[in-house]
C-alpha atoms as a PDB file:
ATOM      1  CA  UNK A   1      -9.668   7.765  15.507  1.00  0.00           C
ATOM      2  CA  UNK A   2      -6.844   5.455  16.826  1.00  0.00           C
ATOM      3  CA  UNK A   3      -7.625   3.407  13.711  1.00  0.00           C
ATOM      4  CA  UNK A   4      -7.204   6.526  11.244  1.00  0.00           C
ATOM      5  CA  UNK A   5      -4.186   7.458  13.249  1.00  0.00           C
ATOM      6  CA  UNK A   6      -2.301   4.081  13.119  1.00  0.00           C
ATOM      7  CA  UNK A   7      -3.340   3.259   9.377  1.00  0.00           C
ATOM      8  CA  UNK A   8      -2.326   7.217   8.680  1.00  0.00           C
ATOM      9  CA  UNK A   9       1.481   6.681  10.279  1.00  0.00           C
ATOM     10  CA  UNK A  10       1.976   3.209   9.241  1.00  0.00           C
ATOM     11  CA  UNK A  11       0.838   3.717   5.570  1.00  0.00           C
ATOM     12  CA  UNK A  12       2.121   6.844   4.347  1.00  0.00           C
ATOM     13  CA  UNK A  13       5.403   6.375   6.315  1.00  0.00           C
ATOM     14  CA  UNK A  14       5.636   2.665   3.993  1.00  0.00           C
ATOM     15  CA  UNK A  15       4.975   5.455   0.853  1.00  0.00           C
ATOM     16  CA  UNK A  16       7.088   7.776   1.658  1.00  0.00           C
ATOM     17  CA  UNK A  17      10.503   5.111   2.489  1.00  0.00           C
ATOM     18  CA  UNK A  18       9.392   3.478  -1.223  1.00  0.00           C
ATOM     19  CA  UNK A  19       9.231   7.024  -2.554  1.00  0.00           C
ATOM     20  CA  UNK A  20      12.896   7.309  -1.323  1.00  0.00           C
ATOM     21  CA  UNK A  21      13.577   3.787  -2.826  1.00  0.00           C
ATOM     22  CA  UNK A  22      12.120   4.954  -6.269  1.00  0.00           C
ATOM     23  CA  UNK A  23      14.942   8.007  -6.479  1.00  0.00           C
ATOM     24  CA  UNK A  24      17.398   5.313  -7.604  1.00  0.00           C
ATOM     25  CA  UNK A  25      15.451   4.438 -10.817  1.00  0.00           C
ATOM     26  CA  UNK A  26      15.547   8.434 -12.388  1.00  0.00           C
ATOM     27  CA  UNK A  27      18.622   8.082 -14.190  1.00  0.00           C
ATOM     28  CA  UNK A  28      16.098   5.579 -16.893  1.00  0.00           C
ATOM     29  CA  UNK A  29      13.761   8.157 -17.452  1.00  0.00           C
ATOM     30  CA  UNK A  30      13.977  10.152 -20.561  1.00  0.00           C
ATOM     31  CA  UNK A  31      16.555   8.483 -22.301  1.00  0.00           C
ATOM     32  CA  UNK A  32      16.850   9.212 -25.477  1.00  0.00           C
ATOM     33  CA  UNK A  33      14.485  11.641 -24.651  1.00  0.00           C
ATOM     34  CA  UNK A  34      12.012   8.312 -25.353  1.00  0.00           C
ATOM     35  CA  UNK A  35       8.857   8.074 -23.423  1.00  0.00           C
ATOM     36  CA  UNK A  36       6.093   5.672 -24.050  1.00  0.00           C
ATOM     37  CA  UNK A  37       3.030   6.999 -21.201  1.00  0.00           C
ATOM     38  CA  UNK A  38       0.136   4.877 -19.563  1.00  0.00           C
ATOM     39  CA  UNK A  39      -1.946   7.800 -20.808  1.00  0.00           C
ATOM     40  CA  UNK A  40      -1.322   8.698 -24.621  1.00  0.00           C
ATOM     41  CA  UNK A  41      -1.264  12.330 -24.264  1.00  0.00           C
ATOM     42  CA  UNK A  42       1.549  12.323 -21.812  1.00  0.00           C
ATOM     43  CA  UNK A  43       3.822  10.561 -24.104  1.00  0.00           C
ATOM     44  CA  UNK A  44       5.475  14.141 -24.512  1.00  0.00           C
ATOM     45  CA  UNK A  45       4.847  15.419 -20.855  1.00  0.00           C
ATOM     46  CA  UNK A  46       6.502  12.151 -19.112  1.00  0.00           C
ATOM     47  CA  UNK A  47       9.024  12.922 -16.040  1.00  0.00           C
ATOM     48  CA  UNK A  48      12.988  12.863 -17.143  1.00  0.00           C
ATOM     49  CA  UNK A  49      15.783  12.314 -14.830  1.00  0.00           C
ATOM     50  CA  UNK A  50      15.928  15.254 -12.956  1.00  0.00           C
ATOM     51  CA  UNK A  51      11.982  15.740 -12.889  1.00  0.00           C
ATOM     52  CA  UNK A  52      11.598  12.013 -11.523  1.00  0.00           C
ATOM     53  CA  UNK A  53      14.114  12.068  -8.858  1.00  0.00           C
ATOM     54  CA  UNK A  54      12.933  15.591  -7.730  1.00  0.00           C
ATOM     55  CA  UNK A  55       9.392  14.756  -7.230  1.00  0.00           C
ATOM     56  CA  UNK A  56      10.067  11.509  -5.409  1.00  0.00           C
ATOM     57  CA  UNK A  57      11.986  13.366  -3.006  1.00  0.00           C
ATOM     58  CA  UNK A  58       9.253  15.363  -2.744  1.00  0.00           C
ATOM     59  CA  UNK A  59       6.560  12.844  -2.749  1.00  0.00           C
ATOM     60  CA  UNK A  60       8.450  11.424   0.447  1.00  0.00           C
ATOM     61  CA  UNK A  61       9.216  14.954   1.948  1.00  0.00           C
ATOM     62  CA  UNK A  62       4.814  15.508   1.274  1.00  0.00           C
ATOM     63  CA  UNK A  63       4.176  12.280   2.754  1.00  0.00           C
ATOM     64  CA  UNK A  64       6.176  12.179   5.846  1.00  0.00           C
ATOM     65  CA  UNK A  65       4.091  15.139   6.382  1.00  0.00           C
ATOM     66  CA  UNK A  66       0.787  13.830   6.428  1.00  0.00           C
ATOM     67  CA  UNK A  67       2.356  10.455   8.536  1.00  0.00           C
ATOM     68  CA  UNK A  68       2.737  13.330  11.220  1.00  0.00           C
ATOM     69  CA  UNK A  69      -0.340  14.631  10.738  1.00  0.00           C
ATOM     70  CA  UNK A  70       1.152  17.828   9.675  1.00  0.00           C
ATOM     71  CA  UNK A  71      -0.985  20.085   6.807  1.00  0.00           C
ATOM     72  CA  UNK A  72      -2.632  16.690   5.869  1.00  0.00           C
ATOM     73  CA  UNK A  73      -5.211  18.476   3.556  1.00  0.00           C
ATOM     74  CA  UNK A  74      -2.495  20.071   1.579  1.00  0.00           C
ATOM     75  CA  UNK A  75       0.706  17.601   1.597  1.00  0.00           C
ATOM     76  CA  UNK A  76      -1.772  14.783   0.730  1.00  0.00           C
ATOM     77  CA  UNK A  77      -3.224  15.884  -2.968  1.00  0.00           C
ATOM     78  CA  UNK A  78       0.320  17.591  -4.073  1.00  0.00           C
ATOM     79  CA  UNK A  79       1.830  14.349  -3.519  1.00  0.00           C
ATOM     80  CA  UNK A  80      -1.128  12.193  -4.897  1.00  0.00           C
ATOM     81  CA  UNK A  81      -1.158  14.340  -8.570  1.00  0.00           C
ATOM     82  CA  UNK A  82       2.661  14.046  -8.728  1.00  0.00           C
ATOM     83  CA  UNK A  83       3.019  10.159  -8.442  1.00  0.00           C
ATOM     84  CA  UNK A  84      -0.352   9.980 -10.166  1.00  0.00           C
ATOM     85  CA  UNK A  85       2.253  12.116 -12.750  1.00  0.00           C
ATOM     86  CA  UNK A  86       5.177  10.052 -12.367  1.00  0.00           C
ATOM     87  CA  UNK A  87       3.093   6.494 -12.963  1.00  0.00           C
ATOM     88  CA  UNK A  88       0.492   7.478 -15.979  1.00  0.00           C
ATOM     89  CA  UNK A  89       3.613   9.636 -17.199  1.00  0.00           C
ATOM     90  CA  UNK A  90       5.747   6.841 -18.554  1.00  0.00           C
ATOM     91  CA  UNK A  91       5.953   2.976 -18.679  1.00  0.00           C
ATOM     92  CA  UNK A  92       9.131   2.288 -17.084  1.00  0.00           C
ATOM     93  CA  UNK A  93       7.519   1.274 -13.697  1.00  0.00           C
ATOM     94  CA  UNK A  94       4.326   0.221 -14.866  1.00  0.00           C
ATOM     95  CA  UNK A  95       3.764  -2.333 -11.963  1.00  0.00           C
ATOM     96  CA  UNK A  96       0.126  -3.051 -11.125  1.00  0.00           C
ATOM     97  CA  UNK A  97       0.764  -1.764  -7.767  1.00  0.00           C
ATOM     98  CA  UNK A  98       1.747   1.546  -8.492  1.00  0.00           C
ATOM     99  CA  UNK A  99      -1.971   1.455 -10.103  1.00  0.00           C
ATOM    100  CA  UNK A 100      -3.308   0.932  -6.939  1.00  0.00           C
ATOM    101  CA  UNK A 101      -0.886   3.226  -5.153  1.00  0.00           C
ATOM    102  CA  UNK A 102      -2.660   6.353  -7.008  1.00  0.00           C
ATOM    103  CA  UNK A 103      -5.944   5.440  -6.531  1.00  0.00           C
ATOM    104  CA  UNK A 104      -5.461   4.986  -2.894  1.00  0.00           C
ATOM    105  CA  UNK A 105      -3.610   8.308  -2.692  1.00  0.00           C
ATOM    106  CA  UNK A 106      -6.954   9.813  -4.487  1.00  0.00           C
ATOM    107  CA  UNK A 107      -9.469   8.434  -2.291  1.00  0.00           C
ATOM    108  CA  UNK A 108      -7.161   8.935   1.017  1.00  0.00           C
ATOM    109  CA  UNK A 109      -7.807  12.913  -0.210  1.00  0.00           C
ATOM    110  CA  UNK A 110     -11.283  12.432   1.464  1.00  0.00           C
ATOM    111  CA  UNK A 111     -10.474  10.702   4.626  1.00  0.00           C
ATOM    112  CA  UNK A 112     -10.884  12.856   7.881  1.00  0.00           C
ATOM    113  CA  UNK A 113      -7.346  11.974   8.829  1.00  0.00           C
ATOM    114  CA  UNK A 114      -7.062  15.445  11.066  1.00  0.00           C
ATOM    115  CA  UNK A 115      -7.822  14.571  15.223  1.00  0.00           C
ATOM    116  CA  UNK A 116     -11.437  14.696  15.839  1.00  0.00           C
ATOM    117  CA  UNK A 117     -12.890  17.438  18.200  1.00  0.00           C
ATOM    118  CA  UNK A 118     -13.936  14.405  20.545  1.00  0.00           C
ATOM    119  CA  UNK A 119     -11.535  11.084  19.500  1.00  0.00           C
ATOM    120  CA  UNK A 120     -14.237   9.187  21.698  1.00  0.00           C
ATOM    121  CA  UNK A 121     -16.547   9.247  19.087  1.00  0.00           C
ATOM    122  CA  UNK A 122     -16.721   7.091  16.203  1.00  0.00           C
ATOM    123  CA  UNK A 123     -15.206   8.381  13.296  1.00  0.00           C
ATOM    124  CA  UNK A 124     -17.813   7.708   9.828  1.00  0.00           C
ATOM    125  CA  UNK A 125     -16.180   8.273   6.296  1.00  0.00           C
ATOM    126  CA  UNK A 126     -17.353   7.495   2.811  1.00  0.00           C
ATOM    127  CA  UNK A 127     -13.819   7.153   1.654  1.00  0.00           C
ATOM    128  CA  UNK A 128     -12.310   4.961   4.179  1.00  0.00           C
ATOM    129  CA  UNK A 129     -15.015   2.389   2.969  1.00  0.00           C
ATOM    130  CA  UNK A 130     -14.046   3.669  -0.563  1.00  0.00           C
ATOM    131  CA  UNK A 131     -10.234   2.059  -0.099  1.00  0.00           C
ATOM    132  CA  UNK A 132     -11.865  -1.405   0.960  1.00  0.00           C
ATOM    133  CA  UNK A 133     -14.082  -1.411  -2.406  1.00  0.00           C
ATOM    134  CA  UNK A 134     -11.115  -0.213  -4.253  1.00  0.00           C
ATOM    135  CA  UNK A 135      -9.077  -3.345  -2.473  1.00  0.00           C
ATOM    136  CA  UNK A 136     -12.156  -5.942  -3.308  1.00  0.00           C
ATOM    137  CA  UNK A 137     -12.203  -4.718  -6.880  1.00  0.00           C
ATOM    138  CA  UNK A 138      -7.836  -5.499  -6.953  1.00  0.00           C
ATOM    139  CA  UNK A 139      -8.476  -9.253  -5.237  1.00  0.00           C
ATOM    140  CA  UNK A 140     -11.455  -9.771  -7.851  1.00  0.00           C
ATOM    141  CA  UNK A 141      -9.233  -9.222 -10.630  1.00  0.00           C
ATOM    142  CA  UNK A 142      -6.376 -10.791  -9.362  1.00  0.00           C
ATOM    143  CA  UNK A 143      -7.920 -13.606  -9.163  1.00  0.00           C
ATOM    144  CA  UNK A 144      -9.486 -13.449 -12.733  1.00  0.00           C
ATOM    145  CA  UNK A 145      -5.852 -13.178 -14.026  1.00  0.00           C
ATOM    146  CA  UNK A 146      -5.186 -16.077 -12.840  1.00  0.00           C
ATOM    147  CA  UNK A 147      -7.878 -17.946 -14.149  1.00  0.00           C
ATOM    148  CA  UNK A 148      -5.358 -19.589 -16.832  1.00  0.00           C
ATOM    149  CA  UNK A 149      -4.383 -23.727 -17.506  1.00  0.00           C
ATOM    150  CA  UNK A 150      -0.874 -22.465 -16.712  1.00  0.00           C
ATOM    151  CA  UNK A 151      -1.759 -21.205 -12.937  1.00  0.00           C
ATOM    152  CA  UNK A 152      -4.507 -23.846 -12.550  1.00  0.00           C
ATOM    153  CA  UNK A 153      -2.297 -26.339 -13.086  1.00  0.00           C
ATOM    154  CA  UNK A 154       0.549 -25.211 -10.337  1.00  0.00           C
ATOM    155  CA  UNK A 155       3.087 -24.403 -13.195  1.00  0.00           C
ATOM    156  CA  UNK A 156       3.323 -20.690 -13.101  1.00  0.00           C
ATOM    157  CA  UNK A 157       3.788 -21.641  -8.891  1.00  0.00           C
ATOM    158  CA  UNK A 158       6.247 -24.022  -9.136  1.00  0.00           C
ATOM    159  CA  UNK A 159       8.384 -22.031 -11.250  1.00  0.00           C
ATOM    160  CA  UNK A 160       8.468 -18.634  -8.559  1.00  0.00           C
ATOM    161  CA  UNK A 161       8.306 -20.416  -5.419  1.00  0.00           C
ATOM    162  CA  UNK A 162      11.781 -20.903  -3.741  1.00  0.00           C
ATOM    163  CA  UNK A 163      13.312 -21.785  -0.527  1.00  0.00           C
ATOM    164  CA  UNK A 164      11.687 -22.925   2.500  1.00  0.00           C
ATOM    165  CA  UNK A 165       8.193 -22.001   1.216  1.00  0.00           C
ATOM    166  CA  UNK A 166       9.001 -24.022  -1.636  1.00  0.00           C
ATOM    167  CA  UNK A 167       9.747 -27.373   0.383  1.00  0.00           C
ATOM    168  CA  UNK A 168       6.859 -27.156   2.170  1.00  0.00           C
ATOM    169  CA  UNK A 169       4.549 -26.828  -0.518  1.00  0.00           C
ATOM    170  CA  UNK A 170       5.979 -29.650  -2.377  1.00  0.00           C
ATOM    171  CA  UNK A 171       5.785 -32.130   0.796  1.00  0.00           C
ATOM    172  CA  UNK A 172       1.912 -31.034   1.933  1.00  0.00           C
ATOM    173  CA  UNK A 173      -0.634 -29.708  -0.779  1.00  0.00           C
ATOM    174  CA  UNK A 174       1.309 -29.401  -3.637  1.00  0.00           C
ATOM    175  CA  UNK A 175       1.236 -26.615  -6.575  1.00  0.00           C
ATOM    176  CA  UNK A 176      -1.515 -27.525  -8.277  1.00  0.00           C
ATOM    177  CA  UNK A 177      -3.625 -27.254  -4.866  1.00  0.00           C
ATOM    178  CA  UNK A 178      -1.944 -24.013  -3.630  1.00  0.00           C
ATOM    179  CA  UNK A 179      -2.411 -22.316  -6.971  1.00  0.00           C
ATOM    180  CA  UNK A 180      -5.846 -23.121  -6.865  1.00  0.00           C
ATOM    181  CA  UNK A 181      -5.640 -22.045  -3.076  1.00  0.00           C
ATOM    182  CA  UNK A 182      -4.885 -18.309  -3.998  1.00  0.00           C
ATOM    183  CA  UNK A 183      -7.871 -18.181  -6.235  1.00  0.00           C
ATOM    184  CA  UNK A 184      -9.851 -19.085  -3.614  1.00  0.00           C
ATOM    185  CA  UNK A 185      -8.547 -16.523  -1.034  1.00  0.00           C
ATOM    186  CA  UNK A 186      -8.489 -13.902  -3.738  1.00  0.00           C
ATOM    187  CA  UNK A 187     -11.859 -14.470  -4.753  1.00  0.00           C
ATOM    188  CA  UNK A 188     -12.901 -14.739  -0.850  1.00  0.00           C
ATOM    189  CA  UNK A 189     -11.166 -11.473   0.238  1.00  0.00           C
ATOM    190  CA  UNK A 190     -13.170  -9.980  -2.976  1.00  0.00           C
ATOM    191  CA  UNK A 191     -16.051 -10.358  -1.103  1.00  0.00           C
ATOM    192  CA  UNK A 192     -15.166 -10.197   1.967  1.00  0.00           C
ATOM    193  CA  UNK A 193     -12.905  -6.784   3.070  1.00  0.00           C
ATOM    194  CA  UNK A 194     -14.899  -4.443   2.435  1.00  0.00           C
ATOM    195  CA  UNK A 195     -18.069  -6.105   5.079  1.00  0.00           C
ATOM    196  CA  UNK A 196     -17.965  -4.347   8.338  1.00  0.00           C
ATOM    197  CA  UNK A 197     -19.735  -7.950  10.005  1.00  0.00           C
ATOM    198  CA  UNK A 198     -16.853 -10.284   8.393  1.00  0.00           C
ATOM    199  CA  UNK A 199     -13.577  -8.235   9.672  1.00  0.00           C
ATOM    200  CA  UNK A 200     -12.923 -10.766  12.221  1.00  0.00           C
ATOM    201  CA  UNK A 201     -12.189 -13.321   9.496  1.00  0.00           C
ATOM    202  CA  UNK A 202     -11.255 -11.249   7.045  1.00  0.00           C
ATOM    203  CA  UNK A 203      -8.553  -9.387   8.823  1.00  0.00           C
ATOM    204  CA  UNK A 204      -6.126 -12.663   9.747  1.00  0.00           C
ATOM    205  CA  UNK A 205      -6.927 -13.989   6.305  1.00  0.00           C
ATOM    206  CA  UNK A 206      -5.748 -11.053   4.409  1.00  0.00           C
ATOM    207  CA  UNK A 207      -2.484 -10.553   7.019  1.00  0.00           C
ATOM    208  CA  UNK A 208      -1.655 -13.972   6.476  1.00  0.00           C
ATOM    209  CA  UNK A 209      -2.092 -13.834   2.929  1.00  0.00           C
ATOM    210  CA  UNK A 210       0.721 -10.900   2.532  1.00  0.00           C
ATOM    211  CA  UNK A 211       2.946 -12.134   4.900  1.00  0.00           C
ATOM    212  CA  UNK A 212       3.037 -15.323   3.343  1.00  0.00           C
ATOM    213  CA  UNK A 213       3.876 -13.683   0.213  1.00  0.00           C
ATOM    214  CA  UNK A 214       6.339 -12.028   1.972  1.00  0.00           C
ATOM    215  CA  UNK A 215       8.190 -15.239   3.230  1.00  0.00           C
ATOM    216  CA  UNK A 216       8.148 -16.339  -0.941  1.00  0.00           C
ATOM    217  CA  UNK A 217      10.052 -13.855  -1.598  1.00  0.00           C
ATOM    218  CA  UNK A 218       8.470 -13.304  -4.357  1.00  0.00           C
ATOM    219  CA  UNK A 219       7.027  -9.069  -3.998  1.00  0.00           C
ATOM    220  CA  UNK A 220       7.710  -6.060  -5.556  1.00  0.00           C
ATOM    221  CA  UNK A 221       9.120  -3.318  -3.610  1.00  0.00           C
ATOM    222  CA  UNK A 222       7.257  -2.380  -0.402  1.00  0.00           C
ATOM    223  CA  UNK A 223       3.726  -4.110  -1.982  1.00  0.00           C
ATOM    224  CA  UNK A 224       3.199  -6.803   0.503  1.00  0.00           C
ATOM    225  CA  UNK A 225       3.754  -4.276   3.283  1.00  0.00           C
ATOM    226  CA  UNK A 226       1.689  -1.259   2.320  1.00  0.00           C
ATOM    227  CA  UNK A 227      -1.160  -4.031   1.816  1.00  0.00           C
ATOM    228  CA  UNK A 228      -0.792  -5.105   5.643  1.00  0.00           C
ATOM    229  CA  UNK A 229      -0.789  -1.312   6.044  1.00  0.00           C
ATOM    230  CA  UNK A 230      -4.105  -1.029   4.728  1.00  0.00           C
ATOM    231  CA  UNK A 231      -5.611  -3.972   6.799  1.00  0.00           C
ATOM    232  CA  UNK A 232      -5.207  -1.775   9.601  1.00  0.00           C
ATOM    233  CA  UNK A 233      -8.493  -0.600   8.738  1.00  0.00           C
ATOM    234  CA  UNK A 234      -9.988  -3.777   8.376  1.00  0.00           C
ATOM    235  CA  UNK A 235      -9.148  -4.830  11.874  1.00  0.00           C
ATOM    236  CA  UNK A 236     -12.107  -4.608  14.247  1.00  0.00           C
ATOM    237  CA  UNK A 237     -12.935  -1.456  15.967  1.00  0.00           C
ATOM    238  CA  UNK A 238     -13.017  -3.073  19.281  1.00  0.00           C
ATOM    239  CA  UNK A 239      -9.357  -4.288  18.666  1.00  0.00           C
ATOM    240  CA  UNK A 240      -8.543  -0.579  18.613  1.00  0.00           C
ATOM    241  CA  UNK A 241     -10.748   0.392  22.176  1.00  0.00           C
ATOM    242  CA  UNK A 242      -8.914  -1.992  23.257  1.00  0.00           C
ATOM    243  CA  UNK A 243      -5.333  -1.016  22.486  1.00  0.00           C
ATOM    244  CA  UNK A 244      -6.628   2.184  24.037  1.00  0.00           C
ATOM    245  CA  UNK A 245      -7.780   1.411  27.110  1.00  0.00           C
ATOM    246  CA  UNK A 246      -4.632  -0.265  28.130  1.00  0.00           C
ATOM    247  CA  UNK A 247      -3.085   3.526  27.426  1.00  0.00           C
ATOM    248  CA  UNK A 248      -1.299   2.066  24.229  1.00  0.00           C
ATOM    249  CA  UNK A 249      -1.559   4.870  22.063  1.00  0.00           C
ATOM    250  CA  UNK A 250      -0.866   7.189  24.892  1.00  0.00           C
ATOM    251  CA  UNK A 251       2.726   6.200  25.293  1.00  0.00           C
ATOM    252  CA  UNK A 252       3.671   5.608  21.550  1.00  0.00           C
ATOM    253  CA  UNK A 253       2.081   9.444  21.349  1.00  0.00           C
ATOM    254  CA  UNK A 254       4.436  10.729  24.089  1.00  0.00           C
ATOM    255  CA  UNK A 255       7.489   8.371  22.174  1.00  0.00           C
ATOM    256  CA  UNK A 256       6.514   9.831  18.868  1.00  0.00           C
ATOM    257  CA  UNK A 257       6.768  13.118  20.132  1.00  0.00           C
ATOM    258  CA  UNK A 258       9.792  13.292  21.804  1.00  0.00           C
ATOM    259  CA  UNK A 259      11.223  11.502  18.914  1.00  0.00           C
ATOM    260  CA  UNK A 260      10.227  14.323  16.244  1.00  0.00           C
ATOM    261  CA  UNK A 261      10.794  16.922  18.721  1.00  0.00           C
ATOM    262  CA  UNK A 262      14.712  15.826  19.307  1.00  0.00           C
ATOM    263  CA  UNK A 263      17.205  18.429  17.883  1.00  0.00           C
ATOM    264  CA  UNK A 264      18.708  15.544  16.122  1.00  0.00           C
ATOM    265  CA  UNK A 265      15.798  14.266  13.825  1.00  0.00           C
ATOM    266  CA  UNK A 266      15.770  16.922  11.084  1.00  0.00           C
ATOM    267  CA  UNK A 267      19.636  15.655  10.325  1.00  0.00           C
ATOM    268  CA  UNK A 268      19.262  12.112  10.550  1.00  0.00           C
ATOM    269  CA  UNK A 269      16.056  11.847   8.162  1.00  0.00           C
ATOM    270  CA  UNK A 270      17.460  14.153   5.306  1.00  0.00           C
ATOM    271  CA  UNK A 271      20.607  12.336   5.471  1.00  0.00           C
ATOM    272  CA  UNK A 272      18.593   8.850   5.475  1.00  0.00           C
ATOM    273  CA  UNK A 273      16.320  10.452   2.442  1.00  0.00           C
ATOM    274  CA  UNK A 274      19.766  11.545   0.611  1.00  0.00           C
ATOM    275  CA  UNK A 275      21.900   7.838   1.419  1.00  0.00           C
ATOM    276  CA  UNK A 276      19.463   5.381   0.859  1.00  0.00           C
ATOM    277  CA  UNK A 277      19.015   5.973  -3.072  1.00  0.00           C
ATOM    278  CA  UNK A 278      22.834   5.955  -3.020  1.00  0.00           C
END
């Protein structure tokens, strides 16, 4: 349960600040009254301007919810159809992520995310082990994309890498190595994340994967920090018991509480949700 709990905070509070973030992009949609849809029948039924920037507020408003635990069982499909609407409604953000996005909003429909009549006991889901397959099957084709001469051969790399990142890859392994490098990790965390037994490999792998990406620069939106999210519930269980018994989760609860409880809150995050696409 303090797993579910973390992952359940952490995650859909990332969703619902890039659902926020997405508000400044409606004034594209339906231009022209032009759509071209991920699904062909939608081509007519995409989101417009208003439609768009409604439903991400919404989407955010839905999400926020189910971060607080609150009406998790109904909050958590409205919001999954609409951005499952707003993605396979129109091309304009057809990122590979946003893919992923949906699906993991559909499967975390199934996950017992409510507090358990006991939070002692372990908590067994079908669907939680449903978003690691789901992540296995995105590592194994990322890495099959880049199964190219142009990758391979560090050229694709050399060409986004920048910065820091950049000078260190040039003076140690070079591109050609580090290109190859990702395949390997890609291919490994394929595997790998979705094995109870190999968690305590694959958990600093994967971390250290996305927040290197991170340090590139090179990420799209809140990507490389929803997939951190997500290893959340790849780290061990005993990592969590743990955290526990040292009365962790106790004080962040009492924090967290007095925090949404505050007759200030309300105002600050609708004025947060209405500035930040400004």
């Amino acid at each position: 349960w303090a797993k579910l709990v973390t992952a359940r905070v952490v995650l859909f509070g990332l969703l619902a600040l890039d659902a926020i973030l997405a508000v400044r992009r409606a004034p594209r949609y339906g231009a022209n009254d032009f759509n071209v849809a991920n699904l062909g029948f939608l081509d007519h039924l995409g989101p417009g301007r208003v439609a768009y920037g409604v439903c991400s507020l919404a989407i955010a408003l839905l999400l926020t919810a189910v971060a607080l635990g609150v009406a998790t069982r109904i909050a958590l499909p409205i919001a999954a159809a609409l951005y499952a609407w707003l993605y396979f409604g129109s091309q304009l953000d057809s990122y590979q992520h946003h893919y992923l996005v949906a699906l993991v909003l559909a499967i975390a429909c199934f996950v017992p995310w409510q507090r358990p009549a006991d939070p002692a006991i372990p908590v067994r889901a079908w669907a939680v082990r449903l978003l690691l397959v789901q992540l296995g099957i995105m590592y194994l084709w990322a890495a099959i994309s880049k199964l190219d001469p142009l990758w391979l051969d560090g050229t694709t790399l050399s060409s986004q890498l920048t910065g820091s990142v950049r000078s260190l890859t040039e003076s140690t392994v070079g591109f050609r190595a580090m290109s190859w490098l990702v395949v390997i990790v890609e291919l490994a965390l394929a595997v790998t994340v979705w094995i109870r037994p190999a968690w305590r490999f694959v958990a600093p792998l994967g971390l250290a994967f996305h927040l290197g990406i991170v340090a590139t620069g090179f990420e799209i939106g809140l990507f490389a920090y929803v997939m951190c999210a997500l290893y959340i519930l790849v780290v061990p269980d005993r990592v969590w018991t743990a955290l526990g018994s040292l009365g962790f989760f106790e004080r962040t609860g009492r924090l967290a509480r007095a925090t949404v409880q505050s007759p200030g809150t309300p105002a600050v995050v609708l004025a947060a949700m209405f500035a930040i696409p400004i």
